[in-house]
């Protein structure tokens, strides 16, 4: 009973995602009313009818009070969480009590993060984003929504199953020798070779990493590249896992078996027809997965079918995915720089990912710069007294003028259509540089200018369909793939098993009797270490199968939620005796050499603040920045440790364990990622 | 949405959702306690008056107590560590003594707006306290708020009573209270002698439940309706009968209005009525047994109908308020007790309703009632009719002989109810809303000390009962007041280098040494968080949370929650797990330190 809806202020559905139960409920509610033989209303219309009162009341409240509600729950225990980003209203609903407000809020922010990564600076213009999220062409719309829905589903599944997505930090395969070898291989052989190839058409590989299921085997960034933020890396991992669905439960068996179960597992996790689906492996899986729609509603089935045909008419599997990532360059911080992502599946469950910088990315920098300047100007025009505006705003305006003129001249030589921007810019100049131009009346012009800039951005960086320019050639991609395959072929089976049992509790039991589970997170690096908690049927986790293992898992999940709630209110240490278990949570700061820094009072956040984590809104980066203020000149690291002990262990021992564990785990996290 | 009304309450964001909902519920129930069902009070009273009432309840819920009290929404009690335990015992004894009067359900003793001793469940005590606090603040010996009447002719001016409304659940809880009935009957001061037959009359259902409901007490969830319906008619009536037969010397304390000129007449009525009621009951039981039906009483319906009747009477009440006769139109549960008070009635409204009943018995039976089981209400009606009206008596007799009384009484009941429905100007409202039972709140004030008793509605018309309660408690109250005045310095408990809060979930009381200093903010904040965590996770037993400045230890059992913070341990540490960290020595410190506050964490 879950739903996520994105609407405009005029209650137009920009995007929706529902699980089958919610869909069924809505259809029963609105489909049953029509007994006169009329066809049931389209699902989208039903959703619209259902949510219209909420959307209208929300926008009325904003109109009247300048404020709105962020969440409410109905008498039959449905929970609604609402959040408005610019002009788009996001509504998340849960009707089965499985998720609380925090989870719903998190889903909204994850959705926002995904649109940011997929649409880049277009998200800065609400008008454009609305068009982008709801393409006029219904086929296109269906395809896009299907894609986003799949991403959300993948995210939900990962959050429910995978500890790394639970705590929102990257989990690495712990095998130092192999990791090191792979990193070296990526650096010396793969990236070097790709970047020196003539077939790369101007693209430059900046990051390369190998994923084994949800775990990172090796990650390499070229020297001149900006670091990839944990938030982006997690989002990209989610996208890769969505494109190449692989359940970690499938690999204990023979390869034939693997294929069967892959198809089987798709039944539950909605197979994704995606642009890159037509590699040899996955297309076969797709055909095998035909019966998966058996318990899906006929309407959806139709949609899926048409999606399939749509997908199959996109013949280019080598087409990369355009993603917009944070970059910290020497010129400054740019939140949404265009990159191309190539996902090359090596074997089911193991994927090589290449991130390339595209040749004209400097244009994006300019556009971002203009957008920022105009947005600042607009804000000041809206706030400040007019006189002050004209004085203070003078210099940036002049600078904007010269830079924009130059920018337009430089674009004139390319194939980019700049007529709209030129027109808007001319109007803007005419008004802004006339007498008394810098007044509130300029605000609509600012808006138009921003829109025009976003249009240019879209033109430059959105991948046109079936375009073969600006990308690594298919042969080059194939070569990269075989190179890595050759390198890892002997390790393949080991890796698949290892990814499932990365760390086992057995190795800790002797040293820490009574310890049931732990999660250790290095927030500065965005990495985590935890014993595997596999709940799959075939996997014989140490906790065994059945209720006890499930109980521990559910407790770990709820403990993470509890710890976050306390952290939100400024508490960095929490211990709880709950039933037969003893839970601990610690957050602390260290400097680079491992010296423990003293605690400070960390800020208390209001209840409606963004969710704590790294994926959607990087709380820990802000926390580190906050802490660094009082420790200038020092590199500050932040760590978290969660433990579950048996309740019979005296708390003295528990705490001793915790401190020993923190010391012990500190070492593996030193393995260089780059 | 509750009871066809839309309720809205706005609070600051700090307060968790659960608490806001609880506060709203509390507010509504408080209003209903003093004013009866919401819809009816709005029909009866003028809006601005009610608005004042709302404001008063709201300020009461908000004001006065500390933030911690809001977190737990608990009672404020006398700090028991400061006063002689014997005084508490004495207070409890006073209450028990008052309970000997069968019309008294339960009571509490308050001193300066704090609870000294209470027999009522916590939520009810809170409601009672609103009134007390108010009158205490007014420093008025005879508070007149809310249609309250000083009982005229009572020997002291410091007593008073006000009508209140209890939910059936609350009433049930009070009646299920294991009061030793034997003690009641034996230890009660000798009542004035009464003719034997009137005693039969004065046996009320409210007397019998302690006995009967002992069985029910075993019922794990004695909700009012389930409790009632689980009680078969037989047990009810047979208990009635047997008590009439076997315990003739039961104290008929609440035969009322000694000085009433209609006294003799009432005895006469009592005589005939007693017989007929008796017979009727017997026949009822027989009829039912003969039918072999397992009767399930639709208590909800009957209660709502009672309420409807109430609603009808109150607006047209002809001074009902003043002499309290409307209270004689009881909740379904004490219908049988009506007779005694109805006997004396010369009240026109009562007459009218009764004559309605008498005139319309042969009106068409409501079709849906055809198979409906007879309810107590209808029986009660039948009695009243019998006792008051010759035609009715005849009616009853005929019924008796024909063995059809069940149907007839039902006809009576429904017919009458129908009439009332028709006459009632209030639109039909939900049964929940109307399921409130009118009772009365009796107060006896000795300076800052107040004895508050929840009594049957006709208590204060019952001179004997009033006097009994008054005299049995006056001396001890005076004594208690004097002791409390001298022994309560009023300051909070001894301060140490720590802050604690101890919440007793059963009694809903809070003990703490909070002084309200600003540095205690962090303690209060942590307590709020931990408390909501406790309420979310049932299995959670203890927890320690710390930030840079403070560490708070919390532990709970099924009966209590305790929060503890040690001051002056601001040893800077890194937050890394460290078993030497002072935060983790809190449990043992708390155990040690709180012993002297009477909190045992061992």
Short mmCIF file of N, CA and C in Angstrom, two decimals, chain B residues 78 83 87 90-91 94 108-117 132 135-136 139 141 158 443-452 473-485 488:
data_model
loop_
_atom_site.label_atom_id
_atom_site.label_comp_id
_atom_site.label_asym_id
_atom_site.label_seq_id
_atom_site.Cartn_x
_atom_site.Cartn_y
_atom_site.Cartn_z
N UNK B 78 0.66 15.15 46.14
CA UNK B 78 1.46 15.57 47.28
C UNK B 78 2.74 14.76 47.28
N UNK B 83 5.51 13.99 53.73
CA UNK B 83 4.51 13.97 54.78
C UNK B 83 4.42 12.59 55.41
N UNK B 87 -0.77 10.09 57.44
CA UNK B 87 -1.78 11.02 56.93
C UNK B 87 -2.40 10.48 55.65
N UNK B 90 -4.72 7.93 56.56
CA UNK B 90 -5.92 8.55 57.11
C UNK B 90 -6.84 9.01 55.98
N UNK B 91 -6.24 9.63 54.99
CA UNK B 91 -7.02 10.09 53.86
C UNK B 91 -7.73 8.92 53.19
N UNK B 94 -10.65 7.87 55.21
CA UNK B 94 -11.81 8.76 55.08
C UNK B 94 -12.62 8.37 53.85
N UNK B 108 -11.97 11.18 46.05
CA UNK B 108 -10.56 11.50 46.19
C UNK B 108 -10.42 12.69 47.12
N UNK B 109 -9.25 12.83 47.69
CA UNK B 109 -8.99 13.95 48.58
C UNK B 109 -7.88 14.77 47.97
N UNK B 110 -8.13 16.05 47.84
CA UNK B 110 -7.17 16.94 47.20
C UNK B 110 -6.76 18.01 48.19
N UNK B 111 -5.51 18.40 48.06
CA UNK B 111 -5.05 19.48 48.92
C UNK B 111 -4.25 20.46 48.08
N UNK B 112 -4.66 21.69 48.06
CA UNK B 112 -4.02 22.73 47.26
C UNK B 112 -3.81 22.27 45.81
N UNK B 113 -4.84 21.71 45.25
CA UNK B 113 -4.74 21.32 43.85
C UNK B 113 -3.89 20.09 43.62
N UNK B 114 -3.55 19.37 44.66
CA UNK B 114 -2.78 18.15 44.49
C UNK B 114 -3.52 16.98 45.11
N UNK B 115 -3.27 15.84 44.57
CA UNK B 115 -3.98 14.66 45.05
C UNK B 115 -3.31 14.14 46.32
N UNK B 116 -4.10 13.94 47.35
CA UNK B 116 -3.57 13.27 48.53
C UNK B 116 -3.87 11.79 48.46
N UNK B 117 -5.10 11.49 48.13
CA UNK B 117 -5.48 10.09 48.01
C UNK B 117 -6.65 10.01 47.05
N UNK B 132 -12.12 21.17 41.16
CA UNK B 132 -11.55 21.50 42.46
C UNK B 132 -10.59 22.68 42.33
N UNK B 135 -12.43 25.88 41.88
CA UNK B 135 -13.07 26.43 43.07
C UNK B 135 -12.02 26.84 44.10
N UNK B 136 -10.89 26.15 44.06
CA UNK B 136 -9.81 26.52 44.97
C UNK B 136 -9.27 27.89 44.61
N UNK B 139 -11.39 30.60 45.66
CA UNK B 139 -11.46 30.73 47.11
C UNK B 139 -12.90 30.94 47.55
N UNK B 141 -16.18 29.20 48.94
CA UNK B 141 -16.64 27.96 49.57
C UNK B 141 -17.80 27.31 48.81
N UNK B 158 -19.90 24.46 53.31
CA UNK B 158 -18.69 24.17 52.55
C UNK B 158 -18.85 22.91 51.71
N UNK B 443 -18.76 17.67 46.84
CA UNK B 443 -17.51 18.23 47.35
C UNK B 443 -17.67 18.71 48.78
N UNK B 444 -16.70 18.44 49.55
CA UNK B 444 -16.68 18.94 50.90
C UNK B 444 -15.33 19.62 51.11
N UNK B 445 -15.38 20.91 51.37
CA UNK B 445 -14.13 21.65 51.43
C UNK B 445 -13.84 22.08 52.86
N UNK B 446 -12.62 21.83 53.26
CA UNK B 446 -12.15 22.38 54.53
C UNK B 446 -10.90 23.19 54.20
N UNK B 447 -11.03 24.45 54.09
CA UNK B 447 -9.96 25.34 53.63
C UNK B 447 -9.38 24.81 52.32
N UNK B 448 -8.10 24.44 52.31
CA UNK B 448 -7.49 24.02 51.06
C UNK B 448 -7.70 22.53 50.79
N UNK B 449 -8.33 21.89 51.71
CA UNK B 449 -8.51 20.45 51.55
C UNK B 449 -9.92 20.17 51.01
N UNK B 450 -9.97 19.32 50.03
CA UNK B 450 -11.26 19.03 49.44
C UNK B 450 -11.48 17.53 49.38
N UNK B 451 -12.65 17.15 49.83
CA UNK B 451 -13.07 15.77 49.63
C UNK B 451 -14.05 15.78 48.47
N UNK B 452 -13.72 15.09 47.41
CA UNK B 452 -14.59 15.05 46.24
C UNK B 452 -15.07 13.62 46.05
N UNK B 473 -17.23 12.15 57.77
CA UNK B 473 -15.94 12.59 57.27
C UNK B 473 -15.47 13.92 57.85
N UNK B 474 -16.41 14.69 58.44
CA UNK B 474 -16.05 16.07 58.76
C UNK B 474 -14.88 16.16 59.75
N UNK B 475 -15.02 15.39 60.81
CA UNK B 475 -14.00 15.50 61.84
C UNK B 475 -12.64 15.09 61.30
N UNK B 476 -12.62 13.99 60.59
CA UNK B 476 -11.33 13.52 60.10
C UNK B 476 -10.76 14.47 59.06
N UNK B 477 -11.64 15.07 58.29
CA UNK B 477 -11.16 16.02 57.29
C UNK B 477 -10.50 17.21 57.96
N UNK B 478 -11.16 17.70 58.98
CA UNK B 478 -10.58 18.83 59.71
C UNK B 478 -9.21 18.47 60.25
N UNK B 479 -9.15 17.28 60.81
CA UNK B 479 -7.87 16.84 61.37
C UNK B 479 -6.81 16.74 60.31
N UNK B 480 -7.19 16.12 59.22
CA UNK B 480 -6.24 15.93 58.12
C UNK B 480 -5.75 17.26 57.59
N UNK B 481 -6.69 18.19 57.49
CA UNK B 481 -6.34 19.50 56.95
C UNK B 481 -5.31 20.17 57.86
N UNK B 482 -5.58 20.07 59.15
CA UNK B 482 -4.66 20.70 60.10
C UNK B 482 -3.27 20.10 59.99
N UNK B 483 -3.22 18.81 59.88
CA UNK B 483 -1.93 18.13 59.77
C UNK B 483 -1.21 18.54 58.50
N UNK B 484 -1.95 18.53 57.41
CA UNK B 484 -1.32 18.85 56.13
C UNK B 484 -0.81 20.28 56.12
N UNK B 485 -1.61 21.15 56.73
CA UNK B 485 -1.23 22.56 56.74
C UNK B 485 0.11 22.73 57.46
N UNK B 488 3.18 20.41 55.44
CA UNK B 488 3.59 20.56 54.05
C UNK B 488 4.34 21.86 53.85
#
